[in-house]
Short mmCIF file of C-alpha atoms and ligand atoms in Angstrom, two decimals:
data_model
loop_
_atom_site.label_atom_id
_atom_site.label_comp_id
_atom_site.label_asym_id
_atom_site.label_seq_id
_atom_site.Cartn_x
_atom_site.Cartn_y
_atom_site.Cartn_z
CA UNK A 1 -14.41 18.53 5.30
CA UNK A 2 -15.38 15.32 7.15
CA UNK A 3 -13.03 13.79 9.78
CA UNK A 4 -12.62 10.46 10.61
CA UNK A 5 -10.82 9.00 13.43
CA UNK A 6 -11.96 5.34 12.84
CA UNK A 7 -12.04 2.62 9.73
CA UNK A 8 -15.40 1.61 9.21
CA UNK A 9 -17.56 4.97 8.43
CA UNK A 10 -14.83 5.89 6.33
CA UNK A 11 -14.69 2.98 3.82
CA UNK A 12 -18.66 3.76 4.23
CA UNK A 13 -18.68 6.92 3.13
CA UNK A 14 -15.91 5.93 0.38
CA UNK A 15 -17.93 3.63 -0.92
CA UNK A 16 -20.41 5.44 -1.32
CA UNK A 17 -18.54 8.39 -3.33
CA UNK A 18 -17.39 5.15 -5.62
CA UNK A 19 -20.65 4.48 -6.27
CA UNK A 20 -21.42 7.53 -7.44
CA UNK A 21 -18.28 6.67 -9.74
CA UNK A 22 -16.32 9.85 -8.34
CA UNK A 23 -12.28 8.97 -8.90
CA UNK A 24 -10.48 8.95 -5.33
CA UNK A 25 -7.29 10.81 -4.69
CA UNK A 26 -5.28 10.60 -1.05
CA UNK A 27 -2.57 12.53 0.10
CA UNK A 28 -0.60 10.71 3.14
CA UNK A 29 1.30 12.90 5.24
CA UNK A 30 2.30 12.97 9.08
CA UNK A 31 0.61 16.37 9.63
CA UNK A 32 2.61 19.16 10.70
CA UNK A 33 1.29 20.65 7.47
CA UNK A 34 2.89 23.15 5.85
CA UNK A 35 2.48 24.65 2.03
CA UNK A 36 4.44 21.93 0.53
CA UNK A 37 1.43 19.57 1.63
CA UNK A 38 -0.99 22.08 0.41
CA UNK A 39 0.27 21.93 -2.75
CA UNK A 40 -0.41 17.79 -2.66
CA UNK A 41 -3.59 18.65 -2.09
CA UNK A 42 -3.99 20.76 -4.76
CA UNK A 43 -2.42 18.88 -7.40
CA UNK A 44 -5.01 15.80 -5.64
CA UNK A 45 -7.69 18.06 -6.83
CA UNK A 46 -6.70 18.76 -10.12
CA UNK A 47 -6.75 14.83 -10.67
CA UNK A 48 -10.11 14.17 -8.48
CA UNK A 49 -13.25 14.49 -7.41
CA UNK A 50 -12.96 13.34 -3.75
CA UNK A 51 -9.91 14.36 -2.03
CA UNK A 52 -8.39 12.47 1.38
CA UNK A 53 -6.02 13.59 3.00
CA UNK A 54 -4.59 11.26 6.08
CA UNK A 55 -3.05 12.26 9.33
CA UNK A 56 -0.58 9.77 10.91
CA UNK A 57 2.58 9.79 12.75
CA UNK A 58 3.41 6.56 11.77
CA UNK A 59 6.02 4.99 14.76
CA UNK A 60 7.18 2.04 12.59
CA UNK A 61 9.00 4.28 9.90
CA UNK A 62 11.19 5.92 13.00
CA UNK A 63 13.82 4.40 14.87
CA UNK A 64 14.58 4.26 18.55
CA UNK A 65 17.28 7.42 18.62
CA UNK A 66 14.59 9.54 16.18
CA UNK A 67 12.10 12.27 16.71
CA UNK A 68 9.04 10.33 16.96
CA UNK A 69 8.04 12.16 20.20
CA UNK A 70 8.91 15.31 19.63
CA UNK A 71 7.10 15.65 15.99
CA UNK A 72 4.87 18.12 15.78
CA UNK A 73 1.48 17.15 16.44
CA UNK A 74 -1.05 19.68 15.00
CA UNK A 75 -4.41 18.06 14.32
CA UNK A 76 -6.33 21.74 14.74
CA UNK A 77 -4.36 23.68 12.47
CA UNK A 78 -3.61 20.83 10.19
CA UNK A 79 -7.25 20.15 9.76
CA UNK A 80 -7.94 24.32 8.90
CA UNK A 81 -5.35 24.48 6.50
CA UNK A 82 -6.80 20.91 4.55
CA UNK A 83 -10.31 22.41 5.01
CA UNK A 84 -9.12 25.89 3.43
CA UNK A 85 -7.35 23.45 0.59
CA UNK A 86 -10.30 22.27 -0.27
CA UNK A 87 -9.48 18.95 0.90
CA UNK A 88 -13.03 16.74 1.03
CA UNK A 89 -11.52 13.75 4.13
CA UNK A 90 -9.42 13.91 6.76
CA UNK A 91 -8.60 10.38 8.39
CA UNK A 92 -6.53 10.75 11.01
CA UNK A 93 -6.31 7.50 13.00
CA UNK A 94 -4.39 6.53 16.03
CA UNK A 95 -1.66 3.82 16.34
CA UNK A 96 -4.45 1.20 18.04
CA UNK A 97 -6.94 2.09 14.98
CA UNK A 98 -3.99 1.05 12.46
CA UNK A 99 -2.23 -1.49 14.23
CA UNK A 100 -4.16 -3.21 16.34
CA UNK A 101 -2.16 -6.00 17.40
CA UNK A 102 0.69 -3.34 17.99
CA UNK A 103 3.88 -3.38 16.50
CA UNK A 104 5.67 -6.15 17.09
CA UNK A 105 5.37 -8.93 14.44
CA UNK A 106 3.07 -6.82 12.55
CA UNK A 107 3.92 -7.95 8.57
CA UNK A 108 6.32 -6.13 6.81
CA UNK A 109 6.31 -4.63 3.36
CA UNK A 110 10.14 -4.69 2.19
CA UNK A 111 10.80 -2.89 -1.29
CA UNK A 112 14.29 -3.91 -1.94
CA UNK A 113 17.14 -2.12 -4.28
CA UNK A 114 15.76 1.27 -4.05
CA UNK A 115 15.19 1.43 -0.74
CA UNK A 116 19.03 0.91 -0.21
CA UNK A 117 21.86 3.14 0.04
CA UNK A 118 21.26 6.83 1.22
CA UNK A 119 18.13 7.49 3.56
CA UNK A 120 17.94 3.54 3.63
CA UNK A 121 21.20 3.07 4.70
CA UNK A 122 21.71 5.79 7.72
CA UNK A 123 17.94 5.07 8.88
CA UNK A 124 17.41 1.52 8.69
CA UNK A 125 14.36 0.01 8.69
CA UNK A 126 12.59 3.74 7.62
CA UNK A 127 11.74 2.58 4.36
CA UNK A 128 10.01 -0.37 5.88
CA UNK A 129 8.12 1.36 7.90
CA UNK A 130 6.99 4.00 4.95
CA UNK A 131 6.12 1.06 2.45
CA UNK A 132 3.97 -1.08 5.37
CA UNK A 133 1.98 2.06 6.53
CA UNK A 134 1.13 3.08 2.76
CA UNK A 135 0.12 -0.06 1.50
CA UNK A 136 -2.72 -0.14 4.32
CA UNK A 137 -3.61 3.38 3.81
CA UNK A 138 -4.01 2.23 0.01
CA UNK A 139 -6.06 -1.04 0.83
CA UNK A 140 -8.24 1.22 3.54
CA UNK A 141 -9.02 3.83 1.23
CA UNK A 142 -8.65 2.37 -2.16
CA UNK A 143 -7.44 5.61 -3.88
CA UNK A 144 -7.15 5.91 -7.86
CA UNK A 145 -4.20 8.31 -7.63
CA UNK A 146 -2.13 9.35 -4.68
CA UNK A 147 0.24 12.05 -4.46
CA UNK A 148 3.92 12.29 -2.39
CA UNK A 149 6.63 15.24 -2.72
CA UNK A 150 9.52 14.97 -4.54
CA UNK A 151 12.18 16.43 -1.53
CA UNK A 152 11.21 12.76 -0.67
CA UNK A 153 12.70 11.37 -3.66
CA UNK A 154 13.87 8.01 -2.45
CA UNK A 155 10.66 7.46 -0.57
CA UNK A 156 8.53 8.48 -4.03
CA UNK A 157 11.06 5.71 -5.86
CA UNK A 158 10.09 3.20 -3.06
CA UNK A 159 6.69 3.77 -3.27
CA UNK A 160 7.05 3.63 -7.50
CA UNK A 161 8.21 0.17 -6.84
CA UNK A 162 5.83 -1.14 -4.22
CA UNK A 163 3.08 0.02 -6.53
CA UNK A 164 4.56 -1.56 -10.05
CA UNK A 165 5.78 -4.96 -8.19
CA UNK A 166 2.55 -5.41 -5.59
CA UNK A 167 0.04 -4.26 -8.73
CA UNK A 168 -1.62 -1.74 -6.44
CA UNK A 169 -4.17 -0.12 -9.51
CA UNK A 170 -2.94 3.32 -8.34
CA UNK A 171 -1.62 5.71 -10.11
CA UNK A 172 1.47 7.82 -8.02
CA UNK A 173 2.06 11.28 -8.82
CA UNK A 174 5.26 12.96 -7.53
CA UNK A 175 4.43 16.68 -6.76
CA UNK A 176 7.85 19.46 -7.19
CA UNK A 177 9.34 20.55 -4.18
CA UNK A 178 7.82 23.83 -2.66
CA UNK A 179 10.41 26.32 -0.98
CA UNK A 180 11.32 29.27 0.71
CA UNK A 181 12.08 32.50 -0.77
CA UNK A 182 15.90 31.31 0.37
CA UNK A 183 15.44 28.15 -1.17
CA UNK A 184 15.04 26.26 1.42
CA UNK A 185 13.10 22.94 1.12
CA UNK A 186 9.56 23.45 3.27
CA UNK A 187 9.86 20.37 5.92
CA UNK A 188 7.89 20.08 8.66
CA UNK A 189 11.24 19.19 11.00
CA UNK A 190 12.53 23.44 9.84
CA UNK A 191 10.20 24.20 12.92
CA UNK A 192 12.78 22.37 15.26
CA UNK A 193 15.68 24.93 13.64
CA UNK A 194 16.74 27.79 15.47
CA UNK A 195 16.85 31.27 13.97
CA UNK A 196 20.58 31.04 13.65
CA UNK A 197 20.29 27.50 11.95
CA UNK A 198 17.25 28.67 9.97
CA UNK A 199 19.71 31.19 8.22
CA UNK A 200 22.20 29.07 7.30
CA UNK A 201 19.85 25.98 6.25
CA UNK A 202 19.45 27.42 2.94
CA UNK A 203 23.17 27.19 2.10
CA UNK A 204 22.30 22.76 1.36
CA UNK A 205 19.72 24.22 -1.70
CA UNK A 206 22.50 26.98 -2.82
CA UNK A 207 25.04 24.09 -2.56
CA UNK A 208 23.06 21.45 -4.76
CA UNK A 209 22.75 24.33 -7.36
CA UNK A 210 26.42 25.20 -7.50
CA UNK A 211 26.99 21.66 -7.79
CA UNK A 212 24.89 20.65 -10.27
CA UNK A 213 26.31 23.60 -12.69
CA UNK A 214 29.60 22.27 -12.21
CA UNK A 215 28.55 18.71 -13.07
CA UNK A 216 26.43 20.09 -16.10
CA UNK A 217 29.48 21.30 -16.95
CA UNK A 218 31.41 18.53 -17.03
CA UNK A 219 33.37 18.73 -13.52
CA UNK A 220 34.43 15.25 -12.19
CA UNK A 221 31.44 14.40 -9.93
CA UNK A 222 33.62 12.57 -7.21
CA UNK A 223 35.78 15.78 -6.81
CA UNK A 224 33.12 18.49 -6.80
CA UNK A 225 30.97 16.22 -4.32
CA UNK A 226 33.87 16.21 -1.98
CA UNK A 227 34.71 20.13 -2.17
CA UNK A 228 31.08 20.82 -1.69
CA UNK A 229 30.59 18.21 1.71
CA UNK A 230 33.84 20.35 2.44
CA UNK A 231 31.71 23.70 2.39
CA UNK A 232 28.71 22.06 4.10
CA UNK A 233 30.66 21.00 7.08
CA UNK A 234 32.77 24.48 7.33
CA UNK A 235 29.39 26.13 7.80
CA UNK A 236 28.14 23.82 10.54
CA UNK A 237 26.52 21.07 8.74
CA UNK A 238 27.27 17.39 9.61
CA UNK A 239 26.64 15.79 6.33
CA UNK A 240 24.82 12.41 6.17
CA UNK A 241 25.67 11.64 2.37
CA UNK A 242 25.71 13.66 -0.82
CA UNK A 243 25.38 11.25 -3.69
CA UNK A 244 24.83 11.37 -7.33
CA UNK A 245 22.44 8.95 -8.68
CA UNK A 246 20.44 7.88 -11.88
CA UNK A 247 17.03 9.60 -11.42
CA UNK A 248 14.87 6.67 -13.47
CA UNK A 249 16.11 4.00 -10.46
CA UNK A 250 18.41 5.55 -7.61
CA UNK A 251 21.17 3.39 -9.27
CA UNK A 252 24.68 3.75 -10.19
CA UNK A 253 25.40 6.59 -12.95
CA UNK A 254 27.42 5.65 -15.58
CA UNK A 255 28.86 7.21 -18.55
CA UNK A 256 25.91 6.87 -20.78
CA UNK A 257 23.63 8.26 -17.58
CA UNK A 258 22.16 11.66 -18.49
CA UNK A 259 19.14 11.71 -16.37
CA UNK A 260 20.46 12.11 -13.30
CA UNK A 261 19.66 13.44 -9.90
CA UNK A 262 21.56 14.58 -6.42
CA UNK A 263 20.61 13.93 -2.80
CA UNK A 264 21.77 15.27 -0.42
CA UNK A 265 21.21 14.92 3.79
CA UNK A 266 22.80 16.30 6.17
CA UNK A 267 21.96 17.71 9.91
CA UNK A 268 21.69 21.19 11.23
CA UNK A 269 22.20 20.84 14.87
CA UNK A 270 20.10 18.31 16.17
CA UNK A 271 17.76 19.17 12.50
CA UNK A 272 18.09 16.32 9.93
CA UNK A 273 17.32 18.27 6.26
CA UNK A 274 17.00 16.38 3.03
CA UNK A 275 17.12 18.01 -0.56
CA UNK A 276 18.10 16.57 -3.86
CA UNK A 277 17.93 18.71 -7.61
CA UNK A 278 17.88 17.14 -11.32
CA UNK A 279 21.09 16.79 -13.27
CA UNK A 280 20.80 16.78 -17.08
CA UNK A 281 24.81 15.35 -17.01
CA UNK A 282 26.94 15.60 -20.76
CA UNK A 283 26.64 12.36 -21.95
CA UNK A 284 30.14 10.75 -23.39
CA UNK A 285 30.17 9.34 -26.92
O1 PAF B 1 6.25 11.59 3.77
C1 PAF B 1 5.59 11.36 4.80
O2 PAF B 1 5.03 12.26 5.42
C2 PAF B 1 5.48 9.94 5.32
O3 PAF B 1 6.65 9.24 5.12
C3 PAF B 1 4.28 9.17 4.74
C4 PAF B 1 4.39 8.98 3.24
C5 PAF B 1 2.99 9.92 5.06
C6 PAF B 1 4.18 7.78 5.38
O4 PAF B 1 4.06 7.85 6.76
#
């Protein structure tokens, strides 16, 4: 696998491969990798020839009271576990190398409607940041497909819409969530869990499964959403939101929705866990 800290011999070496007519995949992820970004790159090479990978804490999609300092930062291992994966091109830039003229000013890609409401609304400006930093790893590397998890599901929708509304000529794959033998959701913030919260985390996964029998059921979804943020908190967890929404767009369910889909965030401690699981809710004649 070839590493490349800077711009230039990487579009070279891109360029070349697309002259050879080899079809690009990329995989953007912070690092920190675990097997849930494995399995990116594995799907990336089921769709490829020439797989990227990209390494970047990215300090415009956190705000000032978040983790950006204390996320893990683990080039070495990171870059053994892509190399093991197969994985063809590591870039893994600094903050100079991608913005240059720093932060402040720097242009903005907004994605509206989507981005709103849940993650968007208890971490503003996140989505912001996650829509500006992949539309210039998409004009650097000029991928044909790129892959994102689905335990991100409002960042995948974001990124949906960027790509349909900006005509990026990208196709976007959304990989299934990978998880622990208890269910839980592999993140690379479970490392800051302790062993007692690491035990209990799994109870948000065992949660959105009770939850979305009931509703498949036909339980009144404002009533079993409240008895279940009741559960979450009794064990510990301060819940962010737990919200039922139409899977196609993040919006409103109705009556008529059947595709649906719930999300759920809530903290651990000082641990901020997201999760969300498909609905298929009785539709009403
Ligand atoms: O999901 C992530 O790891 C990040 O939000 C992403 C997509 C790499 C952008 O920084």
């Amino acid at each position: 696998m070839q590493l490349f800290h800077s711009i230039t011999p990487l579009q070279q070496t891109l360029a070349e491969h697309r002259r050879h007519g080899r079809r690009i995949a990329v995989v953007p992820t912070m690092g920190g990798l675990h097997a849930g970004h494995i399995a990116l790159v594995d799907a990336a090479r089921q769709h490829a020839d020439i797989v990227v990978a990209t390494i970047f804490v990215n300090p415009l999609q956190f705000s000032a009271n978040e983790d950006l300092t204390r996320y893990p930062r683990t080039l070495d291992a990171d870059r053994q576990k892509l190399e093991e994966a197969g994985c063809d091109l590591l870039f893994a830039p600094d903050v100079a190398t991608l913005y240059p003229d720093g932060l402040k000013g720097l242009t903005h890609v907004h994605v509206p409607t989507v981005s709103e409401g849940l993650c968007g609304a208890r971490r503003p400006g996140h989505f912001d940041g996650v829509s500006t930093v992949v539309s210039l790893i998409f004009h650097l590397i000029l991928p044909d497909v790129a892959f994102f998890g689905e335990k991100d599901f409002q960042q995948l929708a974001v990124i949906r819409k960027m790509v349909r509304d900006l005509h990026f000529n990208i196709e976007i794959v959304g990989v299934p969530t990978v998880r622990n033998d208890d269910g839980l959701a592999l993140s690379s913030r479970n490392d800051y869990l302790s062993h007692a919260e690491s035990e209990m985390a799994s109870l948000l996964y065992r949660t959105l499964q009770d939850l979305k029998i009931r509703l498949e059921e036909g339980a009144l979804p404002d009533e079993a959403i409240r008895e279940c943020l009741e559960t979450l908190t009794a064990h510990g967890f301060k819940p962010d939101y737990l919200e039922l929404r139409r899977t196609s767009d993040l919006g409103e369910v109705t009556q008529r929705t059947h595709d649906a889909i719930l999300l759920v965030a809530a903290y651990l401690g000082t641990t901020r866990l997201i999760d969300n699981i498909r609905v298929a809710l009785p539709v009403h004649a």
